[in-house]
PDB file of C-alpha atoms in Angstrom:
ATOM      1  CA  MET J 179       2.731-119.619  45.701  1.00 45.00           C
ATOM      2  CA  VAL J 180       2.008-122.505  48.044  1.00 48.00           C
ATOM      3  CA  THR J 181      -0.852-122.455  50.547  1.00 50.00           C
ATOM      4  CA  TYR J 182      -0.782-124.837  53.487  1.00 48.00           C
ATOM      5  CA  SER J 183      -3.995-126.266  54.832  1.00 46.00           C
ATOM      6  CA  SER J 184      -5.320-129.292  56.674  1.00 44.00           C
ATOM      7  CA  ARG J 185      -8.294-131.583  56.718  1.00 45.00           C
ATOM      8  CA  GLU J 186     -11.567-130.414  58.188  1.00 47.00           C
ATOM      9  CA  THR J 187     -11.224-132.525  61.356  1.00 48.00           C
ATOM     10  CA  LYS J 188      -8.499-134.042  63.491  1.00 51.00           C
ATOM     11  CA  THR J 189      -7.779-137.531  62.203  1.00 52.00           C
ATOM     12  CA  GLU J 190      -4.425-138.492  63.696  1.00 68.00           C
ATOM     13  CA  GLU J 191      -2.050-137.329  66.383  1.00 81.00           C
ATOM     14  CA  ILE J 192       1.020-135.661  64.921  1.00 91.00           C
ATOM     15  CA  SER J 193       4.063-135.064  67.114  1.00 95.00           C
ATOM     16  CA  PHE J 194       6.661-132.316  66.825  1.00 98.00           C
ATOM     17  CA  GLU J 195      10.263-132.085  67.987  1.00 98.00           C
ATOM     18  CA  LYS J 196      11.106-129.052  70.097  1.00 98.00           C
ATOM     19  CA  SER J 197      13.950-126.648  69.498  1.00 99.00           C
ATOM     20  CA  GLU J 198      15.080-123.219  70.645  1.00 99.00           C
ATOM     21  CA  ILE J 199      15.234-119.959  68.733  1.00 99.00           C
ATOM     22  CA  TRP J 200      16.477-116.503  69.610  1.00 99.00           C
ATOM     23  CA  ILE J 201      15.204-113.339  68.005  1.00 99.00           C
ATOM     24  CA  GLU J 202      17.668-110.457  68.033  1.00 98.00           C
ATOM     25  CA  THR J 203      15.940-107.092  68.066  1.00 98.00           C
ATOM     26  CA  GLN J 204      17.694-103.719  68.086  1.00 95.00           C
ATOM     27  CA  THR J 205      17.682-103.722  71.888  1.00 96.00           C
ATOM     28  CA  THR J 206      17.447-107.304  73.152  1.00 97.00           C
ATOM     29  CA  ARG J 207      17.662-111.013  72.423  1.00 98.00           C
ATOM     30  CA  GLU J 208      14.426-112.940  73.023  1.00 98.00           C
ATOM     31  CA  HIS J 209      14.299-116.718  73.592  1.00 98.00           C
ATOM     32  CA  PHE J 210      11.484-119.075  72.567  1.00 99.00           C
ATOM     33  CA  VAL J 211      10.951-122.823  72.649  1.00 99.00           C
ATOM     34  CA  VAL J 212       9.364-123.875  69.368  1.00 99.00           C
ATOM     35  CA  GLU J 213       7.831-126.999  67.985  1.00 98.00           C
ATOM     36  CA  VAL J 214       9.327-127.639  64.556  1.00 99.00           C
ATOM     37  CA  ALA J 215       7.071-128.520  61.612  1.00 98.00           C
ATOM     38  CA  VAL J 216       9.185-130.057  58.845  1.00 98.00           C
ATOM     39  CA  THR J 217       7.107-132.762  57.171  1.00 97.00           C
ATOM     40  CA  PRO J 218       4.070-131.958  55.018  1.00 96.00           C
ATOM     41  CA  LYS J 219       1.761-133.499  57.654  1.00 96.00           C
ATOM     42  CA  GLN J 220       3.348-131.458  60.435  1.00 98.00           C
ATOM     43  CA  ARG J 221       3.088-128.256  58.390  1.00 97.00           C
ATOM     44  CA  GLN J 222      -0.558-129.008  57.588  1.00 95.00           C
ATOM     45  CA  GLN J 223      -1.399-129.593  61.262  1.00 96.00           C
ATOM     46  CA  GLY J 224       0.583-126.720  62.737  1.00 97.00           C
ATOM     47  CA  LEU J 225      -1.136-125.209  65.768  1.00 97.00           C
ATOM     48  CA  MET J 226      -4.621-126.298  64.732  1.00 97.00           C
ATOM     49  CA  PHE J 227      -7.118-127.316  67.415  1.00 96.00           C
ATOM     50  CA  ARG J 228      -5.058-125.921  70.326  1.00 96.00           C
ATOM     51  CA  SER J 229      -6.870-123.736  72.809  1.00 96.00           C
ATOM     52  CA  LYS J 230      -3.763-122.137  74.360  1.00 97.00           C
ATOM     53  CA  MET J 231       0.013-121.867  74.120  1.00 98.00           C
ATOM     54  CA  PRO J 232       2.534-120.625  76.698  1.00 98.00           C
ATOM     55  CA  ARG J 233       3.815-117.092  76.007  1.00 96.00           C
ATOM     56  CA  ASP J 234       7.429-118.205  75.485  1.00 97.00           C
ATOM     57  CA  MET J 235       6.529-120.964  73.030  1.00 98.00           C
ATOM     58  CA  GLY J 236       5.712-121.049  69.347  1.00 99.00           C
ATOM     59  CA  MET J 237       5.968-123.062  66.159  1.00 99.00           C
ATOM     60  CA  LEU J 238       8.670-122.968  63.490  1.00 99.00           C
ATOM     61  CA  PHE J 239       7.544-124.069  60.025  1.00 99.00           C
ATOM     62  CA  ASN J 240      10.649-125.102  58.055  1.00 98.00           C
ATOM     63  CA  PHE J 241       9.986-125.280  54.300  1.00 98.00           C
ATOM     64  CA  GLY J 242      13.509-126.467  53.408  1.00 97.00           C
ATOM     65  CA  ASP J 243      14.002-123.891  50.643  1.00 97.00           C
ATOM     66  CA  GLU J 244      12.904-120.323  50.127  1.00 98.00           C
ATOM     67  CA  ILE J 245       9.493-120.283  48.475  1.00 97.00           C
ATOM     68  CA  ARG J 246       6.611-117.877  48.028  1.00 97.00           C
ATOM     69  CA  LEU J 247       3.843-119.064  50.299  1.00 97.00           C
ATOM     70  CA  ALA J 248       0.681-118.172  52.138  1.00 97.00           C
ATOM     71  CA  MET J 249      -0.658-119.389  55.461  1.00 98.00           C
ATOM     72  CA  TRP J 250      -4.137-119.367  56.944  1.00 96.00           C
ATOM     73  CA  MET J 251      -5.865-119.845  60.285  1.00 98.00           C
ATOM     74  CA  LYS J 252      -8.271-122.663  59.434  1.00 97.00           C
ATOM     75  CA  ASN J 253      -9.019-124.688  62.596  1.00 97.00           C
ATOM     76  CA  THR J 254      -6.569-122.530  64.567  1.00 98.00           C
ATOM     77  CA  LEU J 255      -8.303-121.461  67.761  1.00 98.00           C
ATOM     78  CA  ILE J 256      -5.809-118.920  69.123  1.00 98.00           C
ATOM     79  CA  PRO J 257      -4.783-115.590  67.556  1.00 99.00           C
ATOM     80  CA  LEU J 258      -1.168-115.524  66.417  1.00 99.00           C
ATOM     81  CA  ASP J 259       1.622-113.287  65.221  1.00 99.00           C
ATOM     82  CA  MET J 260       3.196-114.756  62.055  1.00 99.00           C
ATOM     83  CA  LEU J 261       6.829-113.981  61.259  1.00 99.00           C
ATOM     84  CA  PHE J 262       7.996-114.702  57.705  1.00 99.00           C
ATOM     85  CA  VAL J 263      11.747-115.350  57.651  1.00 99.00           C
ATOM     86  CA  ASN J 264      14.210-115.635  54.748  1.00 98.00           C
ATOM     87  CA  LYS J 265      17.146-118.061  54.460  1.00 98.00           C
ATOM     88  CA  ASN J 266      19.481-115.624  56.247  1.00 98.00           C
ATOM     89  CA  GLY J 267      17.229-115.523  59.301  1.00 98.00           C
ATOM     90  CA  THR J 268      15.955-112.017  58.595  1.00 98.00           C
ATOM     91  CA  ILE J 269      12.302-111.399  59.390  1.00 99.00           C
ATOM     92  CA  HIS J 270      10.915-109.800  56.232  1.00 98.00           C
ATOM     93  CA  ARG J 271       7.242-109.630  57.194  1.00 99.00           C
ATOM     94  CA  ILE J 272       5.197-109.790  60.393  1.00 99.00           C
ATOM     95  CA  VAL J 273       1.431-110.205  60.460  1.00 99.00           C
ATOM     96  CA  GLN J 274       0.104-109.437  63.932  1.00 99.00           C
ATOM     97  CA  ASN J 275      -3.055-110.654  65.635  1.00 98.00           C
ATOM     98  CA  THR J 276      -4.296-113.081  63.004  1.00 98.00           C
ATOM     99  CA  ILE J 277      -7.967-113.978  63.220  1.00 98.00           C
ATOM    100  CA  PRO J 278      -8.726-117.455  64.630  1.00 98.00           C
ATOM    101  CA  LEU J 279     -10.511-119.827  62.235  1.00 98.00           C
ATOM    102  CA  SER J 280     -10.151-117.412  59.295  1.00 98.00           C
ATOM    103  CA  LEU J 281      -9.902-118.876  55.800  1.00 97.00           C
ATOM    104  CA  GLN J 282      -8.287-115.710  54.438  1.00 97.00           C
ATOM    105  CA  THR J 283      -4.784-116.395  53.139  1.00 98.00           C
ATOM    106  CA  ILE J 284      -1.845-114.517  54.619  1.00 98.00           C
ATOM    107  CA  ALA J 285       0.881-114.037  52.005  1.00 97.00           C
ATOM    108  CA  GLY J 286       4.526-114.234  52.986  1.00 97.00           C
ATOM    109  CA  GLY J 287       5.392-111.203  50.897  1.00 95.00           C
ATOM    110  CA  GLY J 288       8.610-112.600  49.469  1.00 96.00           C
ATOM    111  CA  PRO J 289      10.880-115.639  49.429  1.00 98.00           C
ATOM    112  CA  THR J 290      10.384-117.405  52.757  1.00 99.00           C
ATOM    113  CA  LEU J 291      12.338-120.290  54.277  1.00 99.00           C
ATOM    114  CA  ALA J 292      10.390-120.408  57.527  1.00 99.00           C
ATOM    115  CA  VAL J 293       7.356-119.063  59.320  1.00 99.00           C
ATOM    116  CA  ILE J 294       7.349-118.601  63.076  1.00 99.00           C
ATOM    117  CA  GLU J 295       4.015-118.451  64.868  1.00 99.00           C
ATOM    118  CA  LEU J 296       3.902-116.814  68.299  1.00 99.00           C
ATOM    119  CA  ASN J 297       1.017-115.800  70.524  1.00 99.00           C
ATOM    120  CA  ALA J 298      -0.738-112.676  69.277  1.00 99.00           C
ATOM    121  CA  GLY J 299       0.712-109.516  70.760  1.00 98.00           C
ATOM    122  CA  VAL J 300       4.139-110.958  71.584  1.00 98.00           C
ATOM    123  CA  THR J 301       5.931-109.195  68.722  1.00 99.00           C
ATOM    124  CA  GLN J 302       4.535-105.828  69.771  1.00 98.00           C
ATOM    125  CA  GLN J 303       5.212-106.418  73.488  1.00 98.00           C
ATOM    126  CA  LEU J 304       8.835-107.423  72.847  1.00 98.00           C
ATOM    127  CA  GLY J 305       9.561-104.925  70.065  1.00 98.00           C
ATOM    128  CA  ILE J 306      10.141-107.578  67.385  1.00 99.00           C
ATOM    129  CA  ASN J 307      10.132-105.976  63.924  1.00 99.00           C
ATOM    130  CA  SER J 308      10.831-106.691  60.281  1.00 98.00           C
ATOM    131  CA  GLY J 309      14.592-106.664  59.792  1.00 98.00           C
ATOM    132  CA  ASP J 310      15.281-108.418  63.104  1.00 99.00           C
ATOM    133  CA  LYS J 311      17.271-111.668  63.031  1.00 98.00           C
ATOM    134  CA  VAL J 312      16.211-115.169  64.038  1.00 99.00           C
ATOM    135  CA  ILE J 313      18.972-117.431  65.322  1.00 98.00           C
ATOM    136  CA  HIS J 314      18.423-121.144  64.628  1.00 98.00           C
ATOM    137  CA  GLU J 315      20.404-123.848  62.854  1.00 97.00           C
ATOM    138  CA  ILE J 316      18.218-123.752  59.719  1.00 98.00           C
ATOM    139  CA  PHE J 317      19.242-120.176  58.914  1.00 98.00           C
ATOM    140  CA  ASP J 318      22.491-119.133  57.233  1.00 90.00           C
ATOM    141  CA  THR J 319      23.460-116.267  59.515  1.00 73.00           C
ATOM    142  CA  ASN J 320      27.091-115.936  58.353  1.00 65.00           C
TER     143      ASN J 320
END
């Protein structure tokens, strides 16, 4: 299991490319603009130190291969919903309303290619559930 963390304080500005994802639920297709964290430094930084995020935005952590991992909320100021996604784009676990600044690890619960972080409450409001599909170029949805 891999746990991703960051330094205690902000030391450098890290930039992220933006991309689009769609989440297909049983009743709808939801669109989000995401910042993509691919490098170790980007994955360590994530959404740390941000005080707000637009409702239709999020972050996509791409780990390159399916791994067993855990996340945490260290230095993350806003509550989030975390979606753990396998290589086929299937959401296999959702953790809602994570606690800002918590050092408790949040396990992925199985092989995970990517984690999507959205504002807390969005998955419940939009009816996003485990088993739903994420559409993005990193997933093999064939």
